mmCIF file of C-alpha atoms in Angstrom:
data_model
loop_
_atom_site.group_PDB
_atom_site.id
_atom_site.type_symbol
_atom_site.label_atom_id
_atom_site.label_comp_id
_atom_site.label_asym_id
_atom_site.label_seq_id
_atom_site.Cartn_x
_atom_site.Cartn_y
_atom_site.Cartn_z
ATOM 1 C CA UNK A 1 74.423 54.819 10.852
ATOM 2 C CA UNK A 2 76.087 56.713 13.707
ATOM 3 C CA UNK A 3 74.756 56.068 17.190
ATOM 4 C CA UNK A 4 72.835 58.865 18.814
ATOM 5 C CA UNK A 5 74.589 60.532 21.805
ATOM 6 C CA UNK A 6 73.326 59.322 25.134
ATOM 7 C CA UNK A 7 71.609 61.964 27.314
ATOM 8 C CA UNK A 8 73.376 62.825 30.589
ATOM 9 C CA UNK A 9 72.484 60.556 33.435
ATOM 10 C CA UNK A 10 71.050 62.276 36.497
ATOM 11 C CA UNK A 11 73.372 62.199 39.538
ATOM 12 C CA UNK A 12 76.665 62.361 37.675
ATOM 13 C CA UNK A 13 79.223 65.187 37.903
ATOM 14 C CA UNK A 14 80.012 67.116 41.076
ATOM 15 C CA UNK A 15 76.634 66.188 42.504
ATOM 16 C CA UNK A 16 77.176 62.494 42.063
ATOM 17 C CA UNK A 17 77.913 60.302 45.071
ATOM 18 C CA UNK A 18 81.671 60.352 44.462
ATOM 19 C CA UNK A 19 81.676 64.114 43.960
ATOM 20 C CA UNK A 20 79.835 64.711 47.195
ATOM 21 C CA UNK A 21 82.296 62.556 49.118
ATOM 22 C CA UNK A 22 85.300 64.365 47.648
ATOM 23 C CA UNK A 23 83.755 67.760 48.387
ATOM 24 C CA UNK A 24 82.991 66.785 51.991
ATOM 25 C CA UNK A 25 86.538 65.528 52.546
ATOM 26 C CA UNK A 26 88.006 68.771 51.181
ATOM 27 C CA UNK A 27 85.780 70.854 53.453
ATOM 28 C CA UNK A 28 86.840 68.778 56.458
ATOM 29 C CA UNK A 29 90.529 69.298 55.709
ATOM 30 C CA UNK A 30 90.016 73.052 55.409
ATOM 31 C CA UNK A 31 88.063 73.166 58.675
ATOM 32 C CA UNK A 32 90.893 71.360 60.455
ATOM 33 C CA UNK A 33 93.718 73.447 59.035
ATOM 34 C CA UNK A 34 92.254 76.960 59.477
ATOM 35 C CA UNK A 35 92.078 76.846 63.319
ATOM 36 C CA UNK A 36 95.638 75.501 63.414
ATOM 37 C CA UNK A 37 96.909 78.418 61.329
ATOM 38 C CA UNK A 38 94.971 80.910 63.485
ATOM 39 C CA UNK A 39 96.291 79.378 66.688
ATOM 40 C CA UNK A 40 99.856 79.494 65.356
ATOM 41 C CA UNK A 41 99.423 83.180 64.545
ATOM 42 C CA UNK A 42 98.243 83.930 68.107
ATOM 43 C CA UNK A 43 101.131 82.032 69.623
ATOM 44 C CA UNK A 44 103.549 84.251 67.742
ATOM 45 C CA UNK A 45 102.102 87.324 69.504
ATOM 46 C CA UNK A 46 103.312 87.388 73.167
ATOM 47 C CA UNK A 47 101.232 90.497 73.921
ATOM 48 C CA UNK A 48 97.989 88.750 72.960
ATOM 49 C CA UNK A 49 98.902 85.706 75.020
ATOM 50 C CA UNK A 50 99.623 87.820 78.086
ATOM 51 C CA UNK A 51 96.311 89.673 77.757
ATOM 52 C CA UNK A 52 94.395 86.397 77.544
ATOM 53 C CA UNK A 53 96.155 84.960 80.596
ATOM 54 C CA UNK A 54 95.560 88.145 82.613
ATOM 55 C CA UNK A 55 91.797 88.062 82.217
ATOM 56 C CA UNK A 56 91.251 85.180 84.628
ATOM 57 C CA UNK A 57 93.599 84.014 87.354
ATOM 58 C CA UNK A 58 93.519 80.921 89.540
ATOM 59 C CA UNK A 59 92.920 81.366 93.278
ATOM 60 C CA UNK A 60 92.218 78.914 96.134
ATOM 61 C CA UNK A 61 88.611 80.167 96.034
ATOM 62 C CA UNK A 62 88.046 79.545 92.329
ATOM 63 C CA UNK A 63 88.889 81.408 89.112
ATOM 64 C CA UNK A 64 88.959 85.200 89.459
ATOM 65 C CA UNK A 65 87.914 87.050 86.308
ATOM 66 C CA UNK A 66 88.465 90.650 85.268
ATOM 67 C CA UNK A 67 84.741 91.251 85.861
ATOM 68 C CA UNK A 68 85.119 89.916 89.405
ATOM 69 C CA UNK A 69 87.965 92.316 90.148
ATOM 70 C CA UNK A 70 86.036 95.226 88.658
ATOM 71 C CA UNK A 71 83.058 94.354 90.853
ATOM 72 C CA UNK A 72 85.171 94.351 94.027
ATOM 73 C CA UNK A 73 86.533 97.794 93.096
ATOM 74 C CA UNK A 74 83.043 99.178 92.419
ATOM 75 C CA UNK A 75 81.755 97.960 95.791
ATOM 76 C CA UNK A 76 84.632 99.781 97.476
ATOM 77 C CA UNK A 77 83.978 102.967 95.457
ATOM 78 C CA UNK A 78 80.294 102.911 96.377
ATOM 79 C CA UNK A 79 81.065 103.001 100.086
ATOM 80 C CA UNK A 80 83.607 105.795 99.706
ATOM 81 C CA UNK A 81 80.923 108.284 98.685
ATOM 82 C CA UNK A 82 77.609 106.805 99.796
ATOM 83 C CA UNK A 83 78.527 106.614 103.486
ATOM 84 C CA UNK A 84 79.440 110.351 103.593
ATOM 85 C CA UNK A 85 76.228 111.061 101.663
ATOM 86 C CA UNK A 86 74.290 109.139 104.295
ATOM 87 C CA UNK A 87 75.888 111.214 107.047
ATOM 88 C CA UNK A 88 74.839 114.389 105.256
ATOM 89 C CA UNK A 89 71.276 113.068 105.097
ATOM 90 C CA UNK A 90 71.300 112.359 108.819
ATOM 91 C CA UNK A 91 72.365 115.936 109.478
ATOM 92 C CA UNK A 92 70.559 117.890 106.729
ATOM 93 C CA UNK A 93 67.478 115.806 105.916
ATOM 94 C CA UNK A 94 64.227 117.683 106.556
ATOM 95 C CA UNK A 95 62.081 114.575 107.139
ATOM 96 C CA UNK A 96 62.450 111.486 109.318
ATOM 97 C CA UNK A 97 62.333 109.301 106.184
ATOM 98 C CA UNK A 98 65.344 111.066 104.647
ATOM 99 C CA UNK A 99 67.295 110.830 107.883
ATOM 100 C CA UNK A 100 66.378 107.138 108.190
ATOM 101 C CA UNK A 101 67.636 106.513 104.664
ATOM 102 C CA UNK A 102 70.872 108.230 105.606
ATOM 103 C CA UNK A 103 71.287 105.992 108.645
ATOM 104 C CA UNK A 104 70.746 102.876 106.506
ATOM 105 C CA UNK A 105 73.451 104.035 104.095
ATOM 106 C CA UNK A 106 75.921 104.626 106.910
ATOM 107 C CA UNK A 107 75.244 101.292 108.622
ATOM 108 C CA UNK A 108 75.127 99.299 105.389
ATOM 109 C CA UNK A 109 78.345 100.607 103.895
ATOM 110 C CA UNK A 110 80.243 100.385 107.172
ATOM 111 C CA UNK A 111 79.576 96.638 107.167
ATOM 112 C CA UNK A 112 79.933 96.151 103.410
ATOM 113 C CA UNK A 113 83.258 97.996 103.282
ATOM 114 C CA UNK A 114 84.703 95.745 105.984
ATOM 115 C CA UNK A 115 83.622 92.758 103.891
ATOM 116 C CA UNK A 116 85.090 94.082 100.638
ATOM 117 C CA UNK A 117 88.435 94.897 102.297
ATOM 118 C CA UNK A 118 88.624 91.344 103.641
ATOM 119 C CA UNK A 119 87.873 89.857 100.226
ATOM 120 C CA UNK A 120 90.388 92.151 98.514
ATOM 121 C CA UNK A 121 93.073 91.106 100.981
ATOM 122 C CA UNK A 122 92.413 87.404 100.402
ATOM 123 C CA UNK A 123 92.391 87.806 96.608
ATOM 124 C CA UNK A 124 95.173 90.395 96.343
ATOM 125 C CA UNK A 125 93.019 93.092 94.689
ATOM 126 C CA UNK A 126 94.196 96.708 94.984
ATOM 127 C CA UNK A 127 91.570 99.182 96.219
ATOM 128 C CA UNK A 128 91.014 102.935 95.830
ATOM 129 C CA UNK A 129 91.106 105.194 98.877
ATOM 130 C CA UNK A 130 88.957 107.990 97.449
ATOM 131 C CA UNK A 131 85.827 108.300 95.298
ATOM 132 C CA UNK A 132 86.067 108.870 91.569
ATOM 133 C CA UNK A 133 85.536 112.326 90.067
ATOM 134 C CA UNK A 134 81.821 111.855 89.384
ATOM 135 C CA UNK A 135 81.198 110.681 92.935
ATOM 136 C CA UNK A 136 83.096 113.691 94.282
ATOM 137 C CA UNK A 137 80.847 115.962 92.208
ATOM 138 C CA UNK A 138 77.754 114.267 93.632
ATOM 139 C CA UNK A 139 79.049 114.800 97.160
ATOM 140 C CA UNK A 140 79.770 118.452 96.410
ATOM 141 C CA UNK A 141 76.216 118.880 95.119
ATOM 142 C CA UNK A 142 74.757 117.402 98.305
ATOM 143 C CA UNK A 143 77.101 119.413 100.490
ATOM 144 C CA UNK A 144 75.808 122.728 99.069
ATOM 145 C CA UNK A 145 72.117 121.781 98.785
ATOM 146 C CA UNK A 146 69.742 122.769 101.574
ATOM 147 C CA UNK A 147 66.174 122.073 102.651
ATOM 148 C CA UNK A 148 63.874 120.114 100.360
ATOM 149 C CA UNK A 149 66.298 120.613 97.487
ATOM 150 C CA UNK A 150 68.774 118.515 99.462
ATOM 151 C CA UNK A 151 66.126 115.846 100.072
ATOM 152 C CA UNK A 152 65.331 115.604 96.347
ATOM 153 C CA UNK A 153 68.967 115.620 95.268
ATOM 154 C CA UNK A 154 69.888 113.023 97.876
ATOM 155 C CA UNK A 155 67.068 110.627 96.974
ATOM 156 C CA UNK A 156 67.544 111.077 93.214
ATOM 157 C CA UNK A 157 71.323 110.686 93.061
ATOM 158 C CA UNK A 158 71.520 107.772 95.486
ATOM 159 C CA UNK A 159 68.601 105.914 93.901
ATOM 160 C CA UNK A 160 70.192 106.261 90.462
ATOM 161 C CA UNK A 161 73.558 105.010 91.729
ATOM 162 C CA UNK A 162 71.977 102.032 93.477
ATOM 163 C CA UNK A 163 69.879 101.190 90.419
ATOM 164 C CA UNK A 164 72.976 101.004 88.242
ATOM 165 C CA UNK A 165 74.955 98.827 90.630
ATOM 166 C CA UNK A 166 71.991 96.529 91.346
ATOM 167 C CA UNK A 167 72.102 95.000 87.853
ATOM 168 C CA UNK A 168 75.879 94.573 88.116
ATOM 169 C CA UNK A 169 75.512 92.700 91.412
ATOM 170 C CA UNK A 170 72.994 90.312 89.824
ATOM 171 C CA UNK A 171 75.252 89.707 86.831
ATOM 172 C CA UNK A 172 78.286 88.901 88.987
ATOM 173 C CA UNK A 173 76.275 86.724 91.370
ATOM 174 C CA UNK A 174 74.901 84.706 88.459
ATOM 175 C CA UNK A 175 78.199 84.097 86.682
ATOM 176 C CA UNK A 176 81.178 84.286 89.042
ATOM 177 C CA UNK A 177 83.178 81.129 89.708
ATOM 178 C CA UNK A 178 84.881 82.580 92.788
ATOM 179 C CA UNK A 179 83.313 81.711 96.152
ATOM 180 C CA UNK A 180 84.542 84.881 97.902
ATOM 181 C CA UNK A 181 83.157 87.117 95.164
ATOM 182 C CA UNK A 182 79.906 85.164 95.280
ATOM 183 C CA UNK A 183 79.548 85.784 99.030
ATOM 184 C CA UNK A 184 80.345 89.476 98.542
ATOM 185 C CA UNK A 185 77.691 89.691 95.828
ATOM 186 C CA UNK A 186 75.141 88.174 98.222
ATOM 187 C CA UNK A 187 76.026 90.771 100.849
ATOM 188 C CA UNK A 188 75.977 93.608 98.311
ATOM 189 C CA UNK A 189 72.632 92.468 96.921
ATOM 190 C CA UNK A 190 70.957 92.603 100.341
ATOM 191 C CA UNK A 191 72.554 95.974 101.162
ATOM 192 C CA UNK A 192 71.691 97.631 97.838
ATOM 193 C CA UNK A 193 68.107 96.377 97.907
ATOM 194 C CA UNK A 194 67.636 97.711 101.445
ATOM 195 C CA UNK A 195 68.978 101.100 100.365
ATOM 196 C CA UNK A 196 66.735 101.189 97.305
ATOM 197 C CA UNK A 197 63.682 100.585 99.473
ATOM 198 C CA UNK A 198 64.484 103.259 102.076
ATOM 199 C CA UNK A 199 65.359 105.783 99.370
ATOM 200 C CA UNK A 200 62.027 105.185 97.647
ATOM 201 C CA UNK A 201 60.279 105.492 101.013
ATOM 202 C CA UNK A 202 61.410 109.135 101.226
ATOM 203 C CA UNK A 203 58.823 110.051 98.583
ATOM 204 C CA UNK A 204 61.361 112.135 96.667
ATOM 205 C CA UNK A 205 62.304 109.645 93.922
ATOM 206 C CA UNK A 206 61.188 110.797 90.445
ATOM 207 C CA UNK A 207 60.618 107.429 88.779
ATOM 208 C CA UNK A 208 60.107 108.887 85.288
ATOM 209 C CA UNK A 209 63.462 110.694 85.433
ATOM 210 C CA UNK A 210 65.048 107.611 86.999
ATOM 211 C CA UNK A 211 63.878 105.406 84.109
ATOM 212 C CA UNK A 212 65.325 107.842 81.558
ATOM 213 C CA UNK A 213 68.657 108.055 83.378
ATOM 214 C CA UNK A 214 68.950 104.282 83.756
ATOM 215 C CA UNK A 215 68.152 103.765 80.067
ATOM 216 C CA UNK A 216 70.931 106.155 79.039
ATOM 217 C CA UNK A 217 74.423 104.701 78.821
ATOM 218 C CA UNK A 218 76.590 105.812 81.720
ATOM 219 C CA UNK A 219 79.785 107.609 80.732
ATOM 220 C CA UNK A 220 82.917 105.715 81.835
ATOM 221 C CA UNK A 221 84.746 107.337 84.742
ATOM 222 C CA UNK A 222 88.406 106.535 85.441
ATOM 223 C CA UNK A 223 89.100 104.658 88.666
ATOM 224 C CA UNK A 224 91.266 106.621 91.139
ATOM 225 C CA UNK A 225 94.720 105.378 92.015
ATOM 226 C CA UNK A 226 94.654 102.144 93.973
ATOM 227 C CA UNK A 227 96.654 100.888 96.934
ATOM 228 C CA UNK A 228 97.441 97.525 98.455
ATOM 229 C CA UNK A 229 94.349 96.259 100.317
ATOM 230 C CA UNK A 230 96.285 96.377 103.595
ATOM 231 C CA UNK A 231 96.600 100.160 103.116
ATOM 232 C CA UNK A 232 92.913 100.692 102.338
ATOM 233 C CA UNK A 233 91.438 103.138 104.857
ATOM 234 C CA UNK A 234 88.242 101.753 106.469
ATOM 235 C CA UNK A 235 85.010 103.494 105.491
ATOM 236 C CA UNK A 236 83.502 104.341 108.862
ATOM 237 C CA UNK A 237 81.118 106.987 110.203
ATOM 238 C CA UNK A 238 82.598 110.155 111.643
ATOM 239 C CA UNK A 239 82.217 110.133 115.452
ATOM 240 C CA UNK A 240 81.459 113.845 115.866
ATOM 241 C CA UNK A 241 81.311 115.915 112.672
ATOM 242 C CA UNK A 242 79.308 114.357 109.782
ATOM 243 C CA UNK A 243 80.568 116.962 107.321
ATOM 244 C CA UNK A 244 84.150 115.911 108.043
ATOM 245 C CA UNK A 245 83.521 112.677 106.145
ATOM 246 C CA UNK A 246 82.495 114.672 103.068
ATOM 247 C CA UNK A 247 85.625 116.815 103.237
ATOM 248 C CA UNK A 248 87.755 113.712 103.742
ATOM 249 C CA UNK A 249 86.159 111.953 100.756
ATOM 250 C CA UNK A 250 86.745 114.961 98.515
ATOM 251 C CA UNK A 251 90.292 115.526 99.803
ATOM 252 C CA UNK A 252 91.876 112.543 101.592
ATOM 253 C CA UNK A 253 94.881 114.638 102.695
ATOM 254 C CA UNK A 254 92.572 117.083 104.462
ATOM 255 C CA UNK A 255 90.832 114.217 106.221
ATOM 256 C CA UNK A 256 94.146 112.810 107.408
ATOM 257 C CA UNK A 257 95.223 116.234 108.667
ATOM 258 C CA UNK A 258 92.010 116.525 110.661
ATOM 259 C CA UNK A 259 92.614 113.096 112.198
ATOM 260 C CA UNK A 260 96.184 114.051 113.110
ATOM 261 C CA UNK A 261 94.989 117.293 114.706
ATOM 262 C CA UNK A 262 92.370 115.452 116.727
ATOM 263 C CA UNK A 263 94.965 112.919 117.859
ATOM 264 C CA UNK A 264 97.292 115.706 118.997
ATOM 265 C CA UNK A 265 94.461 117.303 120.946
ATOM 266 C CA UNK A 266 93.700 114.056 122.696
ATOM 267 C CA UNK A 267 97.359 113.518 123.534
ATOM 268 C CA UNK A 268 97.537 116.912 125.282
ATOM 269 C CA UNK A 269 94.661 116.009 127.607
ATOM 270 C CA UNK A 270 95.391 114.283 130.936
ATOM 271 C CA UNK A 271 94.713 110.558 130.757
ATOM 272 C CA UNK A 272 92.443 109.186 133.458
ATOM 273 C CA UNK A 273 90.840 105.873 134.133
ATOM 274 C CA UNK A 274 87.070 105.548 134.644
ATOM 275 C CA UNK A 275 86.009 106.952 138.017
ATOM 276 C CA UNK A 276 89.353 108.712 138.626
ATOM 277 C CA UNK A 277 89.344 112.426 139.487
ATOM 278 C CA UNK A 278 92.044 114.894 138.532
ATOM 279 C CA UNK A 279 93.263 117.405 141.166
ATOM 280 C CA UNK A 280 93.846 120.893 139.858
ATOM 281 C CA UNK A 281 96.925 122.793 141.078
ATOM 282 C CA UNK A 282 96.350 125.609 143.557
ATOM 283 C CA UNK A 283 95.883 129.112 142.174
ATOM 284 C CA UNK A 284 98.923 130.439 144.106
ATOM 285 C CA UNK A 285 102.466 129.283 143.556
ATOM 286 C CA UNK A 286 103.162 128.815 147.278
ATOM 287 C CA UNK A 287 101.314 126.348 149.510
ATOM 288 C CA UNK A 288 98.825 127.625 152.093
ATOM 289 C CA UNK A 289 100.140 128.040 155.653
ATOM 290 C CA UNK A 290 100.188 124.935 157.844
ATOM 291 C CA UNK A 291 97.791 125.659 160.675
ATOM 292 C CA UNK A 292 99.013 122.643 162.667
ATOM 293 C CA UNK A 293 102.555 123.950 163.005
ATOM 294 C CA UNK A 294 103.503 125.524 166.383
#
């Protein structure tokens, strides 16, 4: 009588203890080898290696990331158009609140631009000397607007711009490893928040339109050509003609020509010290007669 076949014992086969161990060891070997192959492939590509090394650089103030450098550039760009916009508000605003907002923009970006130029010099970051094309268009819009239309355009455009940069400042402040960029973010945060408050105090901010614009993705705008930070022109208020700052921002060569013309005019004037009087020449070419002569 032939013996009956034994039924399969539970736990044998691939799911047995030995099978599980072999399977786990094979998976471990694969997990170890795949990253090595991938790393070897990346090392064979010099372009990829250079891109990775360019993203973050070492500085005495901590690692400097590509996001850090972009933030420094954006702070500079903000001052290049918002200070001239503030000067326009001081001159064209129809209410004290609009003119006050303009003064805050001028004062805030004068100080913030000095800070960003110092940081750029210490970190070796090139800076633009003119606004980007979108910012130039905004300035042109404000330059042609008049009356309450100017007030609304000024408050709306500047509040939108500050709302967009406010979130960027918070992101950089939270994640940067560079102490200089961190200090700049602190300064920018206080300045932007102050400007947001005075712009809202004008009463011309349309919050429904602002929410829609902030929710929409902003179109990327190319950064203008950049120069060595030592050649970055300071963003400062115009001493006499507020509209000159707008023309200079839209056309830097025109602004430089105006400065050269003003310098030539000052050079042609007689130089005097405080309290000194200047004697004018007599109207006649010959001196008056000497009455004391015999």
